[in-house]
PDB file of C-alpha atoms and ligand atoms in Angstrom:
ATOM      1  CA  MET Q   1     -20.997 -17.019  17.637  1.00  0.00           C
ATOM      2  CA  LEU Q   2     -20.518 -15.079  14.901  1.00  0.00           C
ATOM      3  CA  ILE Q   3     -16.731 -14.226  14.474  1.00  0.00           C
ATOM      4  CA  SER Q   4     -15.667 -10.632  12.662  1.00  0.00           C
ATOM      5  CA  MET Q   5     -12.145 -11.124  11.288  1.00  0.00           C
ATOM      6  CA  SER Q   6     -10.579  -7.836  10.805  1.00  0.00           C
ATOM      7  CA  ALA Q   7      -9.003  -6.950   7.722  1.00  0.00           C
ATOM      8  CA  THR Q   8      -5.128  -5.972   8.694  1.00  0.00           C
ATOM      9  CA  ILE Q   9      -4.856  -2.245   7.932  1.00  0.00           C
ATOM     10  CA  LEU Q  10      -2.299  -1.023   4.676  1.00  0.00           C
ATOM     11  CA  ASP Q  11      -1.160   1.880   6.237  1.00  0.00           C
ATOM     12  CA  GLY Q  12       0.282   4.313   3.805  1.00  0.00           C
ATOM     13  CA  ARG Q  13       2.153   6.609   6.192  1.00  0.00           C
ATOM     14  CA  ALA Q  14       3.526   4.194   8.448  1.00  0.00           C
ATOM     15  CA  THR Q  15       4.881   2.200   5.722  1.00  0.00           C
ATOM     16  CA  ARG Q  16       6.070   5.305   4.006  1.00  0.00           C
ATOM     17  CA  ALA Q  17       7.232   6.088   7.725  1.00  0.00           C
ATOM     18  CA  THR Q  18       9.856   3.001   7.059  1.00  0.00           C
ATOM     19  CA  LEU Q  19      10.574   3.749   4.033  1.00  0.00           C
ATOM     20  CA  ILE Q  20      12.224   7.842   4.389  1.00  0.00           C
ATOM     21  CA  PRO Q  21      15.336   7.256   5.840  1.00  0.00           C
ATOM     22  CA  GLY Q  22      16.486   5.006   2.571  1.00  0.00           C
ATOM     23  CA  LEU Q  23      14.884   8.337   0.504  1.00  0.00           C
ATOM     24  CA  LEU Q  24      17.208  10.312   2.305  1.00  0.00           C
ATOM     25  CA  GLU Q  25      20.052   8.331   1.920  1.00  0.00           C
ATOM     26  CA  LYS Q  26      19.961   8.136  -1.597  1.00  0.00           C
ATOM     27  CA  ILE Q  27      19.104  12.142  -1.458  1.00  0.00           C
ATOM     28  CA  ALA Q  28      22.691  12.617   0.736  1.00  0.00           C
ATOM     29  CA  ALA Q  29      24.245  10.459  -2.605  1.00  0.00           C
ATOM     30  CA  LEU Q  30      23.398  13.239  -4.523  1.00  0.00           C
ATOM     31  CA  THR Q  31      25.896  15.873  -6.314  1.00  0.00           C
ATOM     32  CA  GLN Q  32      23.281  18.328  -5.587  1.00  0.00           C
ATOM     33  CA  THR Q  33      19.760  18.485  -3.756  1.00  0.00           C
ATOM     34  CA  PRO Q  34      16.555  18.601  -6.317  1.00  0.00           C
ATOM     35  CA  THR Q  35      14.389  20.981  -7.102  1.00  0.00           C
ATOM     36  CA  LEU Q  36      10.739  20.296  -7.463  1.00  0.00           C
ATOM     37  CA  VAL Q  37       8.879  22.428  -9.466  1.00  0.00           C
ATOM     38  CA  ILE Q  38       4.908  22.489  -9.085  1.00  0.00           C
ATOM     39  CA  ILE Q  39       2.838  24.556 -11.962  1.00  0.00           C
ATOM     40  CA  GLN Q  40      -0.635  24.978 -10.497  1.00  0.00           C
ATOM     41  CA  LEU Q  41      -3.470  27.257 -12.089  1.00  0.00           C
ATOM     42  CA  GLY Q  42      -6.064  29.202 -10.376  1.00  0.00           C
ATOM     43  CA  ASP Q  43      -7.111  27.631  -6.924  1.00  0.00           C
ATOM     44  CA  ARG Q  44      -8.929  24.798  -6.825  1.00  0.00           C
ATOM     45  CA  PRO Q  45      -9.769  23.258  -3.091  1.00  0.00           C
ATOM     46  CA  ASP Q  46      -8.563  20.119  -4.094  1.00  0.00           C
ATOM     47  CA  SER Q  47      -5.338  20.818  -5.551  1.00  0.00           C
ATOM     48  CA  ARG Q  48      -4.562  23.297  -2.781  1.00  0.00           C
ATOM     49  CA  ALA Q  49      -4.638  20.092  -0.817  1.00  0.00           C
ATOM     50  CA  PHE Q  50      -2.878  18.005  -2.814  1.00  0.00           C
ATOM     51  CA  ILE Q  51       0.771  20.279  -3.149  1.00  0.00           C
ATOM     52  CA  LYS Q  52       0.500  21.521   0.522  1.00  0.00           C
ATOM     53  CA  ALA Q  53       1.065  17.298   1.201  1.00  0.00           C
ATOM     54  CA  LYS Q  54       3.906  17.301  -1.562  1.00  0.00           C
ATOM     55  CA  LYS Q  55       5.714  20.650  -0.192  1.00  0.00           C
ATOM     56  CA  SER Q  56       5.506  19.217   3.313  1.00  0.00           C
ATOM     57  CA  PHE Q  57       6.903  16.558   2.399  1.00  0.00           C
ATOM     58  CA  ALA Q  58       9.983  17.949   0.457  1.00  0.00           C
ATOM     59  CA  LYS Q  59      10.635  19.816   3.762  1.00  0.00           C
ATOM     60  CA  GLU Q  60      10.475  16.956   5.556  1.00  0.00           C
ATOM     61  CA  ILE Q  61      12.796  15.135   3.391  1.00  0.00           C
ATOM     62  CA  GLY Q  62      15.254  18.247   3.259  1.00  0.00           C
ATOM     63  CA  VAL Q  63      14.046  18.405  -0.770  1.00  0.00           C
ATOM     64  CA  LYS Q  64      13.594  22.345  -2.848  1.00  0.00           C
ATOM     65  CA  GLU Q  65      10.108  23.153  -3.829  1.00  0.00           C
ATOM     66  CA  LYS Q  66       9.454  25.469  -6.492  1.00  0.00           C
ATOM     67  CA  HIS Q  67       5.421  25.984  -6.301  1.00  0.00           C
ATOM     68  CA  ILE Q  68       4.639  28.133  -9.146  1.00  0.00           C
ATOM     69  CA  LYS Q  69       1.070  29.710  -8.678  1.00  0.00           C
ATOM     70  CA  MET Q  70      -0.564  31.371 -11.742  1.00  0.00           C
ATOM     71  CA  PRO Q  71      -4.295  32.923 -12.592  1.00  0.00           C
ATOM     72  CA  GLU Q  72      -7.165  30.406 -13.785  1.00  0.00           C
ATOM     73  CA  ALA Q  73      -7.194  32.675 -16.740  1.00  0.00           C
ATOM     74  CA  THR Q  74      -3.478  31.755 -17.836  1.00  0.00           C
ATOM     75  CA  SER Q  75      -3.455  30.701 -21.805  1.00  0.00           C
ATOM     76  CA  GLU Q  76      -2.343  27.179 -22.422  1.00  0.00           C
ATOM     77  CA  GLU Q  77       0.399  29.186 -24.426  1.00  0.00           C
ATOM     78  CA  GLU Q  78       1.758  30.696 -21.161  1.00  0.00           C
ATOM     79  CA  VAL Q  79       1.571  27.354 -19.520  1.00  0.00           C
ATOM     80  CA  LEU Q  80       3.556  25.818 -21.952  1.00  0.00           C
ATOM     81  CA  GLN Q  81       5.711  28.707 -21.970  1.00  0.00           C
ATOM     82  CA  VAL Q  82       6.256  28.010 -18.569  1.00  0.00           C
ATOM     83  CA  VAL Q  83       7.341  24.642 -18.738  1.00  0.00           C
ATOM     84  CA  GLN Q  84       9.728  24.467 -21.371  1.00  0.00           C
ATOM     85  CA  ALA Q  85      11.670  27.431 -19.131  1.00  0.00           C
ATOM     86  CA  TYR Q  86      12.254  24.297 -16.946  1.00  0.00           C
ATOM     87  CA  ASN Q  87      12.056  22.004 -19.244  1.00  0.00           C
ATOM     88  CA  THR Q  88      16.176  23.356 -20.016  1.00  0.00           C
ATOM     89  CA  ASP Q  89      16.811  25.130 -16.680  1.00  0.00           C
ATOM     90  CA  PRO Q  90      19.502  22.558 -15.200  1.00  0.00           C
ATOM     91  CA  THR Q  91      18.725  23.654 -11.600  1.00  0.00           C
ATOM     92  CA  VAL Q  92      15.449  22.358 -11.692  1.00  0.00           C
ATOM     93  CA  GLN Q  93      15.306  17.867 -11.869  1.00  0.00           C
ATOM     94  CA  GLY Q  94      11.309  17.583 -11.614  1.00  0.00           C
ATOM     95  CA  ILE Q  95       8.439  18.986 -12.320  1.00  0.00           C
ATOM     96  CA  ILE Q  96       4.987  18.917 -12.077  1.00  0.00           C
ATOM     97  CA  VAL Q  97       1.789  20.386 -13.585  1.00  0.00           C
ATOM     98  CA  GLN Q  98      -1.441  20.006 -10.929  1.00  0.00           C
ATOM     99  CA  LEU Q  99      -4.165  18.221 -12.158  1.00  0.00           C
ATOM    100  CA  PRO Q 100      -6.954  19.100 -13.166  1.00  0.00           C
ATOM    101  CA  LEU Q 101      -6.789  22.233 -15.219  1.00  0.00           C
ATOM    102  CA  PRO Q 102      -8.925  24.412 -16.021  1.00  0.00           C
ATOM    103  CA  THR Q 103     -11.222  23.181 -19.106  1.00  0.00           C
ATOM    104  CA  HIS Q 104      -9.771  25.726 -21.769  1.00  0.00           C
ATOM    105  CA  VAL Q 105      -5.978  24.360 -21.324  1.00  0.00           C
ATOM    106  CA  ASP Q 106      -5.513  21.202 -23.034  1.00  0.00           C
ATOM    107  CA  ALA Q 107      -3.865  18.988 -20.323  1.00  0.00           C
ATOM    108  CA  ASP Q 108      -2.448  16.069 -22.536  1.00  0.00           C
ATOM    109  CA  LYS Q 109      -0.845  18.835 -24.798  1.00  0.00           C
ATOM    110  CA  VAL Q 110       0.950  20.452 -21.302  1.00  0.00           C
ATOM    111  CA  ILE Q 111       1.784  17.038 -19.871  1.00  0.00           C
ATOM    112  CA  GLU Q 112       3.386  16.333 -23.145  1.00  0.00           C
ATOM    113  CA  ALA Q 113       5.324  19.685 -23.111  1.00  0.00           C
ATOM    114  CA  ILE Q 114       7.528  18.101 -19.712  1.00  0.00           C
ATOM    115  CA  ASP Q 115      10.599  16.072 -20.787  1.00  0.00           C
ATOM    116  CA  PRO Q 116      10.194  13.230 -19.839  1.00  0.00           C
ATOM    117  CA  LYS Q 117      13.606  13.026 -17.888  1.00  0.00           C
ATOM    118  CA  LYS Q 118      11.477  15.813 -15.932  1.00  0.00           C
ATOM    119  CA  ASP Q 119       8.504  14.092 -15.434  1.00  0.00           C
ATOM    120  CA  VAL Q 120       7.935  13.161 -12.094  1.00  0.00           C
ATOM    121  CA  ASP Q 121       4.444  12.223 -11.794  1.00  0.00           C
ATOM    122  CA  GLY Q 122       5.153   9.477 -15.136  1.00  0.00           C
ATOM    123  CA  LEU Q 123       2.454  11.045 -16.709  1.00  0.00           C
ATOM    124  CA  THR Q 124       3.940  11.568 -20.106  1.00  0.00           C
ATOM    125  CA  SER Q 125       3.269   8.902 -22.963  1.00  0.00           C
ATOM    126  CA  PHE Q 126       7.223   8.338 -23.096  1.00  0.00           C
ATOM    127  CA  ASN Q 127       6.866   7.791 -19.246  1.00  0.00           C
ATOM    128  CA  MET Q 128       3.971   6.012 -19.269  1.00  0.00           C
ATOM    129  CA  LYS Q 129       4.814   2.906 -22.534  1.00  0.00           C
ATOM    130  CA  ALA Q 130       8.235   2.644 -20.537  1.00  0.00           C
ATOM    131  CA  LEU Q 131       5.971   1.268 -17.666  1.00  0.00           C
ATOM    132  CA  ALA Q 132       4.273  -0.789 -20.187  1.00  0.00           C
ATOM    133  CA  ASP Q 133       7.208  -2.309 -21.041  1.00  0.00           C
ATOM    134  CA  GLY Q 134       7.991  -3.110 -17.802  1.00  0.00           C
ATOM    135  CA  GLN Q 135      10.820  -0.354 -18.236  1.00  0.00           C
ATOM    136  CA  GLY Q 136      11.983   3.536 -17.584  1.00  0.00           C
ATOM    137  CA  THR Q 137      13.230   5.455 -14.545  1.00  0.00           C
ATOM    138  CA  VAL Q 138       9.612   6.818 -13.205  1.00  0.00           C
ATOM    139  CA  MET Q 139       6.360   5.402 -13.101  1.00  0.00           C
ATOM    140  CA  LEU Q 140       3.067   6.729 -12.966  1.00  0.00           C
ATOM    141  CA  ALA Q 141       3.351   8.524  -8.597  1.00  0.00           C
ATOM    142  CA  THR Q 142       0.126   6.492  -7.789  1.00  0.00           C
ATOM    143  CA  ALA Q 143       0.644   3.438  -9.420  1.00  0.00           C
ATOM    144  CA  ARG Q 144       4.535   3.203  -7.729  1.00  0.00           C
ATOM    145  CA  GLY Q 145       3.453   4.200  -4.338  1.00  0.00           C
ATOM    146  CA  ILE Q 146       0.360   0.816  -4.386  1.00  0.00           C
ATOM    147  CA  ARG Q 147       3.153  -1.168  -5.697  1.00  0.00           C
ATOM    148  CA  GLU Q 148       5.162  -0.771  -2.646  1.00  0.00           C
ATOM    149  CA  LEU Q 149       2.369  -0.303  -0.229  1.00  0.00           C
ATOM    150  CA  LEU Q 150       2.082  -4.129  -1.158  1.00  0.00           C
ATOM    151  CA  ASP Q 151       5.693  -4.932  -1.324  1.00  0.00           C
ATOM    152  CA  HIS Q 152       5.971  -3.318   2.258  1.00  0.00           C
ATOM    153  CA  HIS Q 153       3.626  -6.092   3.214  1.00  0.00           C
ATOM    154  CA  SER Q 154       5.072  -9.081   1.573  1.00  0.00           C
ATOM    155  CA  ILE Q 155       1.968  -8.590  -1.150  1.00  0.00           C
ATOM    156  CA  SER Q 156       2.925 -10.050  -4.139  1.00  0.00           C
ATOM    157  CA  LEU Q 157       1.557  -8.880  -7.734  1.00  0.00           C
ATOM    158  CA  ALA Q 158       2.833 -11.971  -9.401  1.00  0.00           C
ATOM    159  CA  GLY Q 159      -0.107 -14.738 -10.437  1.00  0.00           C
ATOM    160  CA  LYS Q 160      -2.654 -12.944  -8.774  1.00  0.00           C
ATOM    161  CA  VAL Q 161      -6.279 -11.694 -10.048  1.00  0.00           C
ATOM    162  CA  VAL Q 162      -6.143  -8.114  -9.696  1.00  0.00           C
ATOM    163  CA  THR Q 163      -9.656  -6.443 -10.417  1.00  0.00           C
ATOM    164  CA  ILE Q 164      -9.087  -2.500 -11.327  1.00  0.00           C
ATOM    165  CA  ILE Q 165     -12.323  -0.591 -11.298  1.00  0.00           C
ATOM    166  CA  GLY Q 166     -11.325   2.973 -12.877  1.00  0.00           C
ATOM    167  CA  ARG Q 167     -10.072   3.079 -16.928  1.00  0.00           C
ATOM    168  CA  SER Q 168      -8.853   6.232 -16.771  1.00  0.00           C
ATOM    169  CA  LYS Q 169      -5.661   7.120 -19.221  1.00  0.00           C
ATOM    170  CA  LEU Q 170      -4.104   9.261 -15.908  1.00  0.00           C
ATOM    171  CA  VAL Q 171      -5.390   7.062 -13.378  1.00  0.00           C
ATOM    172  CA  GLY Q 172      -6.392   3.148 -13.818  1.00  0.00           C
ATOM    173  CA  GLN Q 173      -4.679   2.481 -17.311  1.00  0.00           C
ATOM    174  CA  PRO Q 174      -1.183   2.252 -16.119  1.00  0.00           C
ATOM    175  CA  ILE Q 175      -2.409   1.266 -12.347  1.00  0.00           C
ATOM    176  CA  ALA Q 176      -3.764  -1.836 -14.990  1.00  0.00           C
ATOM    177  CA  ALA Q 177       0.286  -1.420 -16.967  1.00  0.00           C
ATOM    178  CA  MET Q 178       2.214  -1.353 -13.885  1.00  0.00           C
ATOM    179  CA  CYS Q 179       0.515  -5.272 -12.749  1.00  0.00           C
ATOM    180  CA  ARG Q 180       0.637  -6.358 -15.593  1.00  0.00           C
ATOM    181  CA  ALA Q 181       4.330  -5.807 -15.976  1.00  0.00           C
ATOM    182  CA  ALA Q 182       4.220  -7.382 -12.413  1.00  0.00           C
ATOM    183  CA  LYS Q 183       3.278 -10.346 -13.894  1.00  0.00           C
ATOM    184  CA  ALA Q 184      -0.497 -10.010 -12.138  1.00  0.00           C
ATOM    185  CA  GLU Q 185      -3.848 -10.928 -14.464  1.00  0.00           C
ATOM    186  CA  VAL Q 186      -5.685  -7.905 -15.065  1.00  0.00           C
ATOM    187  CA  ILE Q 187      -8.708  -7.047 -15.290  1.00  0.00           C
ATOM    188  CA  VAL Q 188      -9.829  -3.612 -15.663  1.00  0.00           C
ATOM    189  CA  CYS Q 189     -13.687  -2.301 -14.946  1.00  0.00           C
ATOM    190  CA  ASP Q 190     -15.464   1.060 -15.866  1.00  0.00           C
ATOM    191  CA  ARG Q 191     -18.944   2.247 -15.807  1.00  0.00           C
ATOM    192  CA  THR Q 192     -19.433   0.408 -18.872  1.00  0.00           C
ATOM    193  CA  THR Q 193     -19.133  -3.194 -16.884  1.00  0.00           C
ATOM    194  CA  ALA Q 194     -21.996  -4.988 -16.876  1.00  0.00           C
ATOM    195  CA  ASP Q 195     -21.670  -6.758 -13.656  1.00  0.00           C
ATOM    196  CA  LEU Q 196     -19.125  -5.077 -11.372  1.00  0.00           C
ATOM    197  CA  VAL Q 197     -19.754  -7.956  -8.452  1.00  0.00           C
ATOM    198  CA  LYS Q 198     -19.118 -10.679 -10.635  1.00  0.00           C
ATOM    199  CA  GLU Q 199     -15.607  -8.792 -11.772  1.00  0.00           C
ATOM    200  CA  THR Q 200     -14.355  -7.836  -7.925  1.00  0.00           C
ATOM    201  CA  GLN Q 201     -15.308 -11.643  -6.480  1.00  0.00           C
ATOM    202  CA  LYS Q 202     -12.971 -12.848  -9.181  1.00  0.00           C
ATOM    203  CA  ALA Q 203     -10.037 -10.822  -7.629  1.00  0.00           C
ATOM    204  CA  ASP Q 204      -7.272 -11.629  -5.344  1.00  0.00           C
ATOM    205  CA  ILE Q 205      -6.538  -7.961  -4.983  1.00  0.00           C
ATOM    206  CA  VAL Q 206      -9.115  -5.233  -5.744  1.00  0.00           C
ATOM    207  CA  ILE Q 207      -8.013  -1.718  -6.926  1.00  0.00           C
ATOM    208  CA  VAL Q 208     -10.610   1.056  -6.916  1.00  0.00           C
ATOM    209  CA  ALA Q 209     -10.025   4.522  -8.709  1.00  0.00           C
ATOM    210  CA  ALA Q 210     -13.132   5.475 -10.040  1.00  0.00           C
ATOM    211  CA  GLY Q 211     -13.612   8.739  -7.110  1.00  0.00           C
ATOM    212  CA  HIS Q 212     -16.862   6.743  -6.846  1.00  0.00           C
ATOM    213  CA  PRO Q 213     -17.751   7.529  -2.895  1.00  0.00           C
ATOM    214  CA  GLY Q 214     -19.344   3.928  -1.371  1.00  0.00           C
ATOM    215  CA  LEU Q 215     -18.798   1.688  -4.717  1.00  0.00           C
ATOM    216  CA  VAL Q 216     -17.283  -0.972  -3.255  1.00  0.00           C
ATOM    217  CA  THR Q 217     -19.581  -2.891  -0.569  1.00  0.00           C
ATOM    218  CA  VAL Q 218     -19.446  -5.813   1.118  1.00  0.00           C
ATOM    219  CA  GLU Q 219     -21.423  -7.783  -1.590  1.00  0.00           C
ATOM    220  CA  HIS Q 220     -17.929  -6.953  -4.289  1.00  0.00           C
ATOM    221  CA  VAL Q 221     -15.594  -8.597  -1.711  1.00  0.00           C
ATOM    222  CA  LYS Q 222     -14.276 -11.811   0.038  1.00  0.00           C
ATOM    223  CA  PRO Q 223     -12.240 -13.280   2.860  1.00  0.00           C
ATOM    224  CA  GLY Q 224      -8.708 -13.196   2.358  1.00  0.00           C
ATOM    225  CA  GLN Q 225      -8.935 -10.409  -0.742  1.00  0.00           C
ATOM    226  CA  VAL Q 226      -6.423  -7.045  -0.139  1.00  0.00           C
ATOM    227  CA  ILE Q 227      -8.754  -4.058  -1.666  1.00  0.00           C
ATOM    228  CA  VAL Q 228      -6.208  -1.017  -2.558  1.00  0.00           C
ATOM    229  CA  ASP Q 229      -8.890   2.419  -2.161  1.00  0.00           C
ATOM    230  CA  VAL Q 230      -6.988   4.859  -4.784  1.00  0.00           C
ATOM    231  CA  GLY Q 231     -10.082   7.288  -4.743  1.00  0.00           C
ATOM    232  CA  ILE Q 232     -10.311  10.301  -2.874  1.00  0.00           C
ATOM    233  CA  THR Q 233     -13.066  12.847  -2.719  1.00  0.00           C
ATOM    234  CA  ARG Q 234     -13.793  15.698  -0.444  1.00  0.00           C
ATOM    235  CA  SER Q 235     -17.108  15.810   1.320  1.00  0.00           C
ATOM    236  CA  ALA Q 236     -18.115  18.592   3.619  1.00  0.00           C
ATOM    237  CA  ASP Q 237     -19.039  16.956   6.199  1.00  0.00           C
ATOM    238  CA  SER Q 238     -16.712  13.788   6.399  1.00  0.00           C
ATOM    239  CA  GLY Q 239     -13.518  14.928   4.851  1.00  0.00           C
ATOM    240  CA  LEU Q 240     -11.870  13.108   2.358  1.00  0.00           C
ATOM    241  CA  VAL Q 241     -13.539   9.252   1.496  1.00  0.00           C
ATOM    242  CA  GLY Q 242     -12.278   6.850  -0.794  1.00  0.00           C
ATOM    243  CA  ASP Q 243     -14.570   4.639  -3.178  1.00  0.00           C
ATOM    244  CA  VAL Q 244     -14.947   1.575  -0.616  1.00  0.00           C
ATOM    245  CA  ASP Q 245     -17.296   1.076   2.229  1.00  0.00           C
ATOM    246  CA  PHE Q 246     -14.041   1.054   4.696  1.00  0.00           C
ATOM    247  CA  ASP Q 247     -16.341   0.019   8.142  1.00  0.00           C
ATOM    248  CA  ALA Q 248     -17.796  -2.736   6.371  1.00  0.00           C
ATOM    249  CA  VAL Q 249     -15.809  -3.940   4.170  1.00  0.00           C
ATOM    250  CA  LYS Q 250     -12.544  -4.563   6.424  1.00  0.00           C
ATOM    251  CA  ASP Q 251     -14.300  -7.359   8.852  1.00  0.00           C
ATOM    252  CA  VAL Q 252     -14.411  -9.193   5.556  1.00  0.00           C
ATOM    253  CA  VAL Q 253     -11.337  -8.814   3.340  1.00  0.00           C
ATOM    254  CA  GLY Q 254      -7.809  -9.545   4.240  1.00  0.00           C
ATOM    255  CA  ALA Q 255      -6.044  -6.319   4.313  1.00  0.00           C
ATOM    256  CA  ILE Q 256      -7.560  -3.298   3.241  1.00  0.00           C
ATOM    257  CA  THR Q 257      -5.781   0.567   2.641  1.00  0.00           C
ATOM    258  CA  PRO Q 258      -8.104   3.656   4.607  1.00  0.00           C
ATOM    259  CA  VAL Q 259      -8.933   6.517   2.982  1.00  0.00           C
ATOM    260  CA  PRO Q 260      -7.483   9.142   3.732  1.00  0.00           C
ATOM    261  CA  GLY Q 261      -3.566   7.486   5.194  1.00  0.00           C
ATOM    262  CA  GLY Q 262      -3.712   4.778   2.570  1.00  0.00           C
ATOM    263  CA  VAL Q 263      -2.240   5.114  -1.191  1.00  0.00           C
ATOM    264  CA  GLY Q 264      -2.315   9.038  -0.533  1.00  0.00           C
ATOM    265  CA  PRO Q 265       1.556   9.243   1.375  1.00  0.00           C
ATOM    266  CA  MET Q 266       2.375   6.664  -0.737  1.00  0.00           C
ATOM    267  CA  THR Q 267       2.115   8.230  -3.715  1.00  0.00           C
ATOM    268  CA  VAL Q 268       3.510  11.731  -2.354  1.00  0.00           C
ATOM    269  CA  PHE Q 269       6.493   9.527  -1.324  1.00  0.00           C
ATOM    270  CA  ALA Q 270       6.371   7.525  -4.488  1.00  0.00           C
ATOM    271  CA  LEU Q 271       6.589  10.980  -6.517  1.00  0.00           C
ATOM    272  CA  PHE Q 272       9.829  11.951  -4.836  1.00  0.00           C
ATOM    273  CA  GLU Q 273      11.197   8.839  -5.429  1.00  0.00           C
ATOM    274  CA  ASN Q 274      10.863   9.362  -8.532  1.00  0.00           C
ATOM    275  CA  LEU Q 275      12.025  12.811  -8.620  1.00  0.00           C
ATOM    276  CA  VAL Q 276      15.546  11.252  -6.524  1.00  0.00           C
ATOM    277  CA  ASP Q 277      16.144   8.372  -9.477  1.00  0.00           C
ATOM    278  CA  LEU Q 278      15.352  11.300 -12.065  1.00  0.00           C
ATOM    279  CA  SER Q 279      18.535  13.350 -10.585  1.00  0.00           C
ATOM    280  CA  VAL Q 280      21.295  10.885 -10.476  1.00  0.00           C
TER     281      VAL Q 280
HETATM  282  P1  NAD J 301     -11.930   9.762 -14.139  1.00  0.00           P
HETATM  283  O1  NAD J 301     -12.609  10.065 -13.509  1.00  0.00           O
HETATM  284  O2  NAD J 301     -11.087  10.305 -14.959  1.00  0.00           O
HETATM  285  O3  NAD J 301     -12.210   7.630 -14.272  1.00  0.00           O
HETATM  286  C1  NAD J 301     -12.910   7.260 -13.704  1.00  0.00           C
HETATM  287  C2  NAD J 301     -12.617   5.751 -13.867  1.00  0.00           C
HETATM  288  O4  NAD J 301     -13.469   5.284 -13.349  1.00  0.00           O
HETATM  289  C3  NAD J 301     -13.526   5.915 -15.097  1.00  0.00           C
HETATM  290  O5  NAD J 301     -13.112   4.915 -15.919  1.00  0.00           O
HETATM  291  C4  NAD J 301     -14.804   5.225 -15.367  1.00  0.00           C
HETATM  292  O6  NAD J 301     -15.810   4.838 -16.194  1.00  0.00           O
HETATM  293  C5  NAD J 301     -14.929   4.653 -13.483  1.00  0.00           C
HETATM  294  N1  NAD J 301     -15.835   4.275 -13.189  1.00  0.00           N
HETATM  295  C6  NAD J 301     -16.336   5.766 -11.807  1.00  0.00           C
HETATM  296  N2  NAD J 301     -18.015   5.098 -11.801  1.00  0.00           N
HETATM  297  C7  NAD J 301     -17.774   3.556 -11.589  1.00  0.00           C
HETATM  298  C8  NAD J 301     -19.123   2.784 -11.492  1.00  0.00           C
HETATM  299  N3  NAD J 301     -20.176   3.181 -10.530  1.00  0.00           N
HETATM  300  N4  NAD J 301     -18.600   1.724 -11.750  1.00  0.00           N
HETATM  301  C9  NAD J 301     -17.626   0.872 -12.367  1.00  0.00           C
HETATM  302  N5  NAD J 301     -16.332   2.253 -12.947  1.00  0.00           N
HETATM  303  C10 NAD J 301     -16.455   3.558 -12.290  1.00  0.00           C
HETATM  304  O7  NAD J 301     -11.069   9.590 -12.776  1.00  0.00           O
HETATM  305  P2  NAD J 301      -9.098   9.418 -11.914  1.00  0.00           P
HETATM  306  O8  NAD J 301      -8.592  11.095 -12.575  1.00  0.00           O
HETATM  307  O9  NAD J 301      -9.594   8.139 -12.452  1.00  0.00           O
HETATM  308  O10 NAD J 301      -9.006   9.871 -10.696  1.00  0.00           O
HETATM  309  C11 NAD J 301     -10.387   8.317 -10.257  1.00  0.00           C
HETATM  310  C12 NAD J 301     -10.205   8.108  -8.314  1.00  0.00           C
HETATM  311  O11 NAD J 301      -8.392   8.693  -8.480  1.00  0.00           O
HETATM  312  C13 NAD J 301     -10.188   9.957  -7.864  1.00  0.00           C
HETATM  313  O12 NAD J 301     -11.392   9.891  -6.718  1.00  0.00           O
HETATM  314  C14 NAD J 301      -9.276  10.088  -7.536  1.00  0.00           C
HETATM  315  O13 NAD J 301      -9.342  11.517  -6.436  1.00  0.00           O
HETATM  316  C15 NAD J 301      -8.235   9.745  -7.584  1.00  0.00           C
HETATM  317  N6  NAD J 301      -6.594   9.562  -7.442  1.00  0.00           N
HETATM  318  C16 NAD J 301      -6.440   9.606  -6.799  1.00  0.00           C
HETATM  319  C17 NAD J 301      -4.925   9.274  -6.720  1.00  0.00           C
HETATM  320  C18 NAD J 301      -4.024   8.764  -5.339  1.00  0.00           C
HETATM  321  O14 NAD J 301      -3.199   9.237  -5.340  1.00  0.00           O
HETATM  322  N7  NAD J 301      -4.633   8.514  -3.950  1.00  0.00           N
HETATM  323  C19 NAD J 301      -4.097  10.114  -7.722  1.00  0.00           C
HETATM  324  C20 NAD J 301      -4.687  10.210  -8.794  1.00  0.00           C
HETATM  325  C21 NAD J 301      -6.282  10.199  -8.701  1.00  0.00           C
END
């Protein structure tokens, strides 16, 4: 008889719910309620959804937010001026520039313009370096969210082999830096990796951030593994989808994050933890 074992679902919403009281205590101890500024250019549907999630969580935890919506054609110069204005505004503790930006604006330049002390996303090179050195106040929100989701389920990164699929500067690489800082042995794969199955089969934990639905299938995984799906793709018929064939993979592995409801809610939570830490 074949027995199909179902994996532990690493539920980001439930985990976040248990962590919120601790964050509320930290907010209550601050001398002023933090304010987050979200700068958006244009009106991409995916950005709209991510911003909505951030605004609704800000409301839930009683943090102030200011949504600065600018036309898609706004010049780089103008965006830089707005960032600069909030850098020097003492009533604002955090600044997010919602990515991706239109192609006529250099995203790297805009990110670098954010004062690292207000960089709640942890994307400036100053904060990225701090993450790589295992120091600093803030850490890329997605990386912090993943670390806390694993911690909450008593899954340690130390001494584990972690295979990360995705090597982007703003997602894959900082996640790799977080795992190395947590003393994991890290393998990073990307589109050029010759044998992805071989690399994922070596892992205790697989973290997928490729933006390629259905990339990770049963052949990539093995019993007992932990699968963290960072990918988010908006599909017309099935809504938000991750990079993992969830329904098939969950019957093989030990633990897995769903999409939606896994890394996403934890990323939003970590963003506000970063805001609170920068407000102290
Ligand atoms: P990107 O396109 O900049 O980088 C994708 C990376 O994955 C590249 O290194 C690429 O080589 C690799 N890759 C793509 N297809 C692959 C394949 N078939 N095999 C092996 N490697 C492959 O994307 P990004 O900005 O890094 O985002 C990745 C995904 O993470 C997207 O779906 C994005 O929406 C999602 N994301 C989620 C969160 C969250 O909080 N959950 C946060 C940020 C980004």
